[in-house]
């Protein structure tokens, strides 16, 4: 069988790429090792539509987040997928943090996010009576969505155009052929193997994207493609109904890897705190949430929510970030690369697609389609 394009992985990125490429490229296959789509990082995140505030100017994260956010809002409207532009408060709880709000606002403006509003402590209380802050930034374009409904929409859009999804099938190797294209070796759960030819391959394998790239013969250490896994745990919060209407984030603590333990709400108003950031040195996919961490989450959140009660917090779930940096390294950007330069024309790698990958998914799909053109 000869396929035009094979996409490895049916997370939100693979599905967005499939929906986009299905408009032009057939036959198109998505190969997924799990029994269904979106069973890994795409269903273990905060479901926040990020504005694009924190990322270095000019980075793919900044550009694709800002472009992807508006494309996403438009798509969510058109397809009637549940979402809300609820807004987010970025709160300084002491004067030293308030000084950082200016530089955060400047960085956001450099990224084209120019709708941030500075609020006094009283302004914050008027919007969110439970939140204590000396000052804050309000981001009106931050929102929340139902990510599972988004993935279902992308999947059915791709399928309508003839894209085939193959579950319970692991891509083991991508072997370039002389004269172009790739032999894709797959393994089924019963251990049987198969091989097919695909002219192009898009690697959207999330936590295993570095291994898939390595299977094509790329030296992932020499090219800076090796992934480092960072767990992000969440605690849910049984606060009284209407306790918060917006997302509340602290000013990111210095040298932190995440954004600091923040409060998110979902579409029915449930609150949760997290994610924190724990390096998983041995690369094991550890999704356990330790109830002993409750005090740490409580104290972090109580800085901006003084009425919070520790016994409202319960361990919920964890997601794992596929980062390109290990402890002590500088922040890395997404890698989205067409690999002609490495002698692999027609292979596009998407590696290190951590946050804001969900927000950026439609823009990433567009970017991948342009690289393949
Ligand atoms: C704790 C946390 C919070 C986050 N919060 C947000 C947020 O609020 N907003 C936001 O924009 N982003 C957020 N993100 C980032 C976002 O969740 C990810 O960027 C996005 O889900 C990545 O999607 P993906 O498709 O690349 O990866 P995945 O969802 O992991 O999908 C990859 C797929 O590839 C499959 N696969 C892997 N190897 C193979 C193989 N060899 N063969 C076949 N299939 C394979 C896997 O089974 C998996 O289904 C968060 C991430 C984390 C961890």
Coordinates of C-alpha atoms and ligand atoms in Angstrom, one line a residue:
X1 CA 0.0 0.0 0.0
X2 CA 1.3 3.5 -0.8
X3 CA 0.1 6.4 1.4
X4 CA 0.7 10.1 0.8
X5 CA 1.1 11.1 4.5
X6 CA 1.2 9.1 7.8
X7 CA 0.7 11.0 11.0
X8 CA 2.2 9.3 14.1
X9 CA 0.0 10.0 17.2
X10 CA -3.7 10.9 17.7
X11 CA -3.3 13.6 20.4
X12 CA -4.7 17.0 19.7
X13 CA -1.7 17.9 17.5
X14 CA -1.9 14.8 15.3
X15 CA -5.7 15.3 15.0
X16 CA -5.3 19.0 14.1
X17 CA -2.7 18.1 11.5
X18 CA -4.9 15.3 10.1
X19 CA -7.9 17.7 9.9
X20 CA -5.8 20.2 8.1
X21 CA -3.9 17.9 5.7
X22 CA -7.1 15.9 4.8
X23 CA -8.2 18.9 2.8
X24 CA -5.4 18.2 0.3
X25 CA -3.5 14.9 0.9
X26 CA -4.9 11.4 0.4
X27 CA -4.5 8.7 1.3
X28 CA -3.8 10.0 4.8
X29 CA -3.3 7.8 7.8
X30 CA -3.1 8.5 11.5
X31 CA -1.4 5.7 13.5
X32 CA -2.0 5.6 17.3
X33 CA -0.6 3.1 19.8
X34 CA -3.5 3.4 22.2
X35 CA -7.1 2.1 21.8
X36 CA -8.5 5.6 21.2
X37 CA -7.4 9.2 20.5
X38 CA -6.3 11.7 23.1
X39 CA -5.4 9.3 25.9
X40 CA -2.1 10.9 26.9
X41 CA -1.1 14.6 27.4
X42 CA -4.1 16.0 25.4
X43 CA -6.5 14.7 28.1
X44 CA -4.3 15.6 31.1
X45 CA -4.0 19.3 31.0
X46 CA -5.6 22.5 32.2
X47 CA -7.8 23.1 29.1
X48 CA -6.8 26.7 29.1
X49 CA -6.8 28.8 25.9
X50 CA -3.7 30.8 26.6
X51 CA -3.4 34.4 25.5
X52 CA 0.4 34.2 24.7
X53 CA 1.8 36.2 27.5
X54 CA 5.0 34.6 28.7
X55 CA 6.9 33.2 25.8
X56 CA 10.0 34.8 24.3
X57 CA 9.2 37.2 21.5
X58 CA 9.5 35.7 18.1
X59 CA 9.5 32.1 19.4
X60 CA 7.2 29.5 17.8
X61 CA 5.5 29.2 21.2
X62 CA 4.6 33.0 21.1
X63 CA 3.7 33.1 17.4
X64 CA 1.7 29.9 17.2
X65 CA -0.1 30.6 20.5
X66 CA -1.3 34.1 19.5
X67 CA -2.3 32.9 16.0
X68 CA -3.7 29.6 17.3
X69 CA -5.7 31.2 20.0
X70 CA -7.9 33.4 17.7
X71 CA -8.2 30.6 15.2
X72 CA -9.3 28.3 18.0
X73 CA -11.9 30.7 19.3
X74 CA -13.3 31.0 15.8
X75 CA -13.4 27.3 15.3
X76 CA -15.0 26.7 18.7
X77 CA -17.7 29.2 17.9
X78 CA -18.4 27.7 14.4
X79 CA -18.4 24.1 15.6
X80 CA -20.3 25.0 18.8
X81 CA -17.7 23.4 21.0
X82 CA -18.1 24.4 24.6
X83 CA -15.7 27.1 25.7
X84 CA -15.7 30.4 27.6
X85 CA -13.6 33.5 27.3
X86 CA -13.6 33.7 31.1
X87 CA -10.4 35.8 31.5
X88 CA -7.4 35.4 33.8
X89 CA -5.9 37.4 36.7
X90 CA -2.2 37.4 37.1
X91 CA -1.8 38.5 40.7
X92 CA 1.1 40.0 42.6
X93 CA 0.7 39.3 46.3
X94 CA 3.5 41.6 47.4
X95 CA 5.2 44.8 46.2
X96 CA 8.3 43.0 44.8
X97 CA 6.1 40.9 42.5
X98 CA 4.1 43.9 41.4
X99 CA 7.4 45.2 39.9
X100 CA 7.4 42.2 37.6
X101 CA 4.0 43.0 36.2
X102 CA 5.5 45.7 34.0
X103 CA 8.0 43.3 32.4
X104 CA 5.3 40.6 31.9
X105 CA 3.0 43.2 30.3
X106 CA 5.9 44.3 28.0
X107 CA 6.7 40.8 27.0
X108 CA 3.0 40.1 26.2
X109 CA 2.9 43.3 24.1
X110 CA 6.0 42.1 22.2
X111 CA 4.1 39.0 21.4
X112 CA 1.1 41.0 20.1
X113 CA -1.0 40.5 23.3
X114 CA -2.0 44.1 23.9
X115 CA -5.2 43.7 25.8
X116 CA -3.8 43.3 29.4
X117 CA -5.3 45.6 31.9
X118 CA -3.5 46.7 35.1
X119 CA -5.7 46.4 38.2
X120 CA -5.2 47.7 41.8
X121 CA -5.9 45.4 44.7
X122 CA -9.4 47.0 45.1
X123 CA -10.0 46.4 41.3
X124 CA -9.1 42.7 41.8
X125 CA -11.5 42.4 44.8
X126 CA -14.3 44.0 42.7
X127 CA -13.9 41.2 40.1
X128 CA -13.0 38.3 42.4
X129 CA -13.9 39.0 46.1
X130 CA -11.9 36.0 47.3
X131 CA -8.6 37.0 45.7
X132 CA -6.0 39.0 47.6
X133 CA -3.5 40.9 45.5
X134 CA -1.6 44.2 45.8
X135 CA -1.9 44.5 42.0
X136 CA -2.7 42.3 39.0
X137 CA -3.0 42.0 35.3
X138 CA -6.3 41.0 33.8
X139 CA -6.0 39.0 30.6
X140 CA -9.5 39.1 28.9
X141 CA -8.6 36.9 26.0
X142 CA -7.6 33.9 28.2
X143 CA -10.3 31.2 28.2
X144 CA -11.2 27.6 28.8
X145 CA -12.5 24.9 26.5
X146 CA -13.7 21.3 26.3
X147 CA -10.6 19.7 24.8
X148 CA -12.2 16.3 24.3
X149 CA -15.0 17.8 22.2
X150 CA -12.3 19.7 20.2
X151 CA -10.5 16.4 19.5
X152 CA -13.7 14.7 18.5
X153 CA -14.4 17.6 16.1
X154 CA -11.0 17.4 14.5
X155 CA -11.3 13.7 14.2
X156 CA -14.6 13.8 12.4
X157 CA -13.4 16.6 10.1
X158 CA -10.4 14.5 9.1
X159 CA -12.5 11.3 8.7
X160 CA -15.1 13.1 6.6
X161 CA -12.4 13.9 4.1
X162 CA -11.2 10.2 4.0
X163 CA -8.5 10.1 6.6
X164 CA -8.1 6.7 8.2
X165 CA -7.3 6.2 11.9
X166 CA -5.6 3.1 13.0
X167 CA -5.6 2.4 16.7
X168 CA -3.6 -0.1 18.8
X169 CA -0.7 0.2 16.4
X170 CA 2.7 1.4 17.4
X171 CA 5.1 3.0 14.9
X172 CA 8.4 1.3 15.6
X173 CA 10.6 2.6 12.9
X174 CA 10.6 5.1 10.0
X175 CA 13.1 3.9 7.4
X176 CA 13.9 6.4 4.6
X177 CA 13.9 4.8 1.1
X178 CA 16.3 5.7 -1.6
X179 CA 14.4 7.9 -4.1
X180 CA 12.2 9.4 -1.4
X181 CA 9.5 8.5 1.0
X182 CA 9.6 6.1 4.0
X183 CA 8.9 2.5 5.0
X184 CA 6.9 2.7 8.1
X185 CA 7.2 -0.3 10.4
X186 CA 4.4 -0.9 12.8
X187 CA 3.6 -3.4 15.5
X188 CA 0.2 -4.6 16.7
X189 CA -0.7 -5.6 20.3
X190 CA -0.3 -9.3 19.4
X191 CA 3.3 -8.7 18.5
X192 CA 2.8 -9.0 14.7
X193 CA 4.6 -6.5 12.6
X194 CA 3.7 -4.8 9.3
X195 CA 5.3 -2.3 7.0
X196 CA 3.9 0.2 4.5
X197 CA 5.2 3.0 2.3
X198 CA 4.4 6.6 3.0
X199 CA 5.6 9.5 0.9
X200 CA 5.5 11.8 4.0
X201 CA 5.5 11.3 7.7
X202 CA 4.5 13.8 10.4
X203 CA 5.7 12.9 13.9
X204 CA 3.2 14.1 16.5
X205 CA 4.1 11.4 19.0
X206 CA 4.0 13.6 22.1
X207 CA 6.0 12.0 24.9
X208 CA 7.7 9.6 22.5
X209 CA 8.3 12.1 19.7
X210 CA 12.1 12.0 20.3
X211 CA 12.1 8.2 20.0
X212 CA 10.1 8.3 16.8
X213 CA 12.6 10.8 15.4
X214 CA 15.5 8.6 16.5
X215 CA 13.9 5.6 14.7
X216 CA 14.3 7.6 11.5
X217 CA 18.0 7.8 12.1
X218 CA 18.2 11.2 13.7
X219 CA 20.8 11.7 16.4
X220 CA 18.5 13.2 19.0
X221 CA 21.3 14.3 21.3
X222 CA 23.3 16.0 18.6
X223 CA 20.2 17.9 17.4
X224 CA 18.8 18.7 20.8
X225 CA 15.7 16.6 20.3
X226 CA 15.9 14.5 23.4
X227 CA 12.8 14.9 25.6
X228 CA 12.8 15.3 29.3
X229 CA 9.6 14.5 31.2
X230 CA 8.2 16.8 33.9
X231 CA 5.1 15.7 35.8
X232 CA 2.4 18.3 36.6
X233 CA 0.0 17.3 39.4
X234 CA -3.4 18.8 40.2
X235 CA -5.6 19.0 43.3
X236 CA -9.2 19.7 42.9
X237 CA -11.0 22.1 45.2
X238 CA -14.4 21.6 46.8
X239 CA -15.0 25.4 47.3
X240 CA -18.5 26.9 47.5
X241 CA -20.1 27.4 44.2
X242 CA -19.2 30.7 42.5
X243 CA -16.0 31.0 44.6
X244 CA -14.0 32.0 41.5
X245 CA -15.2 33.2 38.0
X246 CA -11.8 33.6 36.4
X247 CA -8.5 31.8 36.3
X248 CA -6.0 33.0 38.9
X249 CA -2.2 32.7 38.3
X250 CA 0.6 34.0 40.6
X251 CA 3.5 35.9 39.2
X252 CA 5.7 33.0 38.1
X253 CA 8.2 32.4 40.9
X254 CA 11.9 32.9 39.8
X255 CA 13.6 29.9 38.3
X256 CA 10.4 27.9 38.2
X257 CA 9.7 25.5 35.3
X258 CA 5.9 25.9 35.3
X259 CA 3.8 29.0 35.8
X260 CA 3.5 28.5 39.5
X261 CA 0.5 26.7 41.2
X262 CA -2.5 28.4 39.8
X263 CA -6.3 28.1 40.0
X264 CA -8.2 27.1 37.0
X265 CA -11.9 26.6 36.6
X266 CA -13.7 24.3 34.2
X267 CA -16.8 24.8 32.1
X268 CA -19.1 23.9 35.0
X269 CA -17.2 26.0 37.5
X270 CA -15.1 23.4 39.3
X271 CA -11.8 24.7 40.6
X272 CA -8.5 22.9 40.6
X273 CA -5.0 23.9 41.5
X274 CA -1.8 23.0 39.6
X275 CA 0.0 21.9 37.8
X276 CA 3.3 21.8 39.8
X277 CA 6.5 20.7 38.0
X278 CA 8.4 17.6 39.0
X279 CA 11.3 16.3 36.9
X280 CA 11.0 12.6 36.1
X281 CA 14.7 11.7 35.8
X282 CA 14.3 8.1 34.7
X283 CA 11.7 8.9 32.1
X284 CA 9.1 6.7 33.6
X285 CA 5.5 7.8 32.9
X286 CA 4.5 8.4 36.5
X287 CA 1.0 9.8 36.8
X288 CA 0.5 9.3 40.6
X289 CA -0.6 12.3 42.7
X290 CA 0.8 12.2 46.2
X291 CA -1.8 13.3 48.8
X292 CA 1.2 14.4 51.0
X293 CA 1.6 17.3 48.6
X294 CA -1.7 18.8 49.7
X295 CA -0.1 21.3 52.2
X296 CA 2.3 22.5 49.5
X297 CA -0.5 23.2 47.1
X298 CA -2.7 24.7 49.8
X299 CA 0.1 27.1 51.0
X300 CA 0.9 28.2 47.4
X301 CA -2.8 28.9 46.6
X302 CA -3.6 30.5 50.0
X303 CA -1.2 33.3 49.2
X304 CA -3.8 34.7 46.8
X305 CA -6.9 33.0 48.2
X306 CA -6.7 33.6 52.0
X307 CA -10.2 32.1 52.6
X308 CA -9.1 28.7 51.1
X309 CA -9.5 25.7 53.5
X310 CA -6.9 23.0 53.3
X311 CA -9.5 20.2 53.5
X312 CA -11.2 21.5 50.3
X313 CA -8.2 20.1 48.3
X314 CA -8.1 16.5 47.0
X315 CA -5.6 14.8 44.8
X316 CA -7.0 14.8 41.2
X317 CA -4.7 13.8 38.3
X318 CA -1.4 14.5 36.7
X319 CA -0.1 15.2 33.2
X320 CA 3.4 14.9 31.8
X321 CA 5.1 17.7 29.9
X322 CA 7.4 16.6 27.0
X323 CA 10.1 19.3 27.5
X324 CA 13.3 19.8 25.7
X325 CA 15.0 21.1 28.8
X326 CA 16.2 19.3 31.9
X327 CA 16.7 21.0 35.3
X328 CA 19.0 24.0 35.0
X329 CA 18.7 24.4 31.2
X330 CA 17.4 27.5 29.5
X331 CA 13.8 27.4 28.3
X332 CA 13.4 25.7 24.9
X333 CA 11.0 26.4 22.1
X334 CA 8.8 23.9 20.2
X335 CA 10.7 22.0 17.5
X336 CA 8.6 21.8 14.3
X337 CA 11.0 20.9 11.6
X338 CA 10.9 19.5 8.0
X339 CA 14.0 17.3 7.9
X340 CA 15.4 17.7 4.4
X341 CA 18.4 19.2 6.0
X342 CA 19.1 15.9 7.7
X343 CA 18.6 13.9 4.5
X344 CA 15.0 13.0 5.4
X345 CA 12.8 15.1 3.0
X346 CA 9.1 14.6 3.7
X347 CA 9.6 14.0 7.4
X348 CA 8.2 16.7 9.8
X349 CA 9.0 16.3 13.5
X350 CA 6.9 18.0 16.1
X351 CA 8.9 17.7 19.3
X352 CA 8.6 19.3 22.7
X353 CA 5.0 20.3 22.2
X354 CA 4.2 21.2 25.8
X355 CA 2.0 24.1 26.8
X356 CA 0.7 26.1 24.9
X357 CA 0.3 23.2 22.5
X358 CA -3.4 22.8 23.0
X359 CA -4.1 26.5 22.3
X360 CA -1.7 26.4 19.3
X361 CA -3.0 23.2 17.7
X362 CA -4.7 24.8 14.7
X363 CA -1.7 27.1 14.0
X364 CA 0.7 24.2 14.4
X365 CA -1.3 22.3 11.8
X366 CA -1.1 25.2 9.4
X367 CA 2.6 25.5 10.0
X368 CA 3.1 21.8 9.3
X369 CA 1.0 22.0 6.2
X370 CA 3.2 24.9 4.9
X371 CA 6.4 22.9 5.7
X372 CA 5.1 20.0 3.6
X373 CA 4.2 22.2 0.7
Ligands
LIG1 C1 0.1 19.4 33.0 C2 -0.1 20.0 31.7 C3 -1.0 21.1 31.5 C4 -1.2 21.7 30.3 N1 -2.1 22.7 30.1 C5 -2.3 23.3 28.9 C6 -3.2 24.3 28.8 O1 -3.9 24.7 29.7 N2 -3.3 24.9 27.6 C7 -2.5 24.6 26.5 O2 -2.6 25.2 25.4 N3 -1.6 23.5 26.6 C8 -1.5 22.9 27.8 N4 -0.7 21.8 27.9 C9 0.0 21.3 26.7 C10 -0.9 20.4 25.9 O3 -1.6 19.5 26.7 C11 0.0 19.7 24.9 O4 0.8 20.6 24.2 C12 -0.8 18.9 23.9 O5 -1.8 18.1 24.5 C13 0.2 18.0 23.1 O6 -0.6 17.2 22.2 P1 0.2 16.1 21.4 O7 -0.8 15.6 20.4 O8 1.5 16.6 20.9 O9 0.6 14.9 22.4 P2 -0.3 13.7 23.0 O10 -1.6 14.1 23.5 O11 0.6 13.1 24.1 O12 -0.5 12.7 21.8 C14 0.6 12.0 21.3 C15 0.0 10.7 20.8 O13 1.1 10.0 20.2 C16 0.9 8.6 20.5 N5 2.2 7.9 20.2 C17 3.3 8.1 20.8 N6 4.3 7.3 20.3 C18 3.7 6.5 19.3 C19 4.1 5.5 18.4 N7 5.4 5.1 18.4 N8 3.2 5.0 17.6 C20 1.9 5.4 17.6 N9 1.4 6.3 18.4 C21 2.3 6.9 19.3 C22 0.5 8.6 21.9 O14 -0.1 7.4 22.3 C23 -0.4 9.8 22.0 O15 -1.8 9.5 21.8 C24 -0.5 21.2 29.1 C25 0.3 20.1 29.3 C26 0.5 19.5 30.5 C27 1.4 18.2 30.7

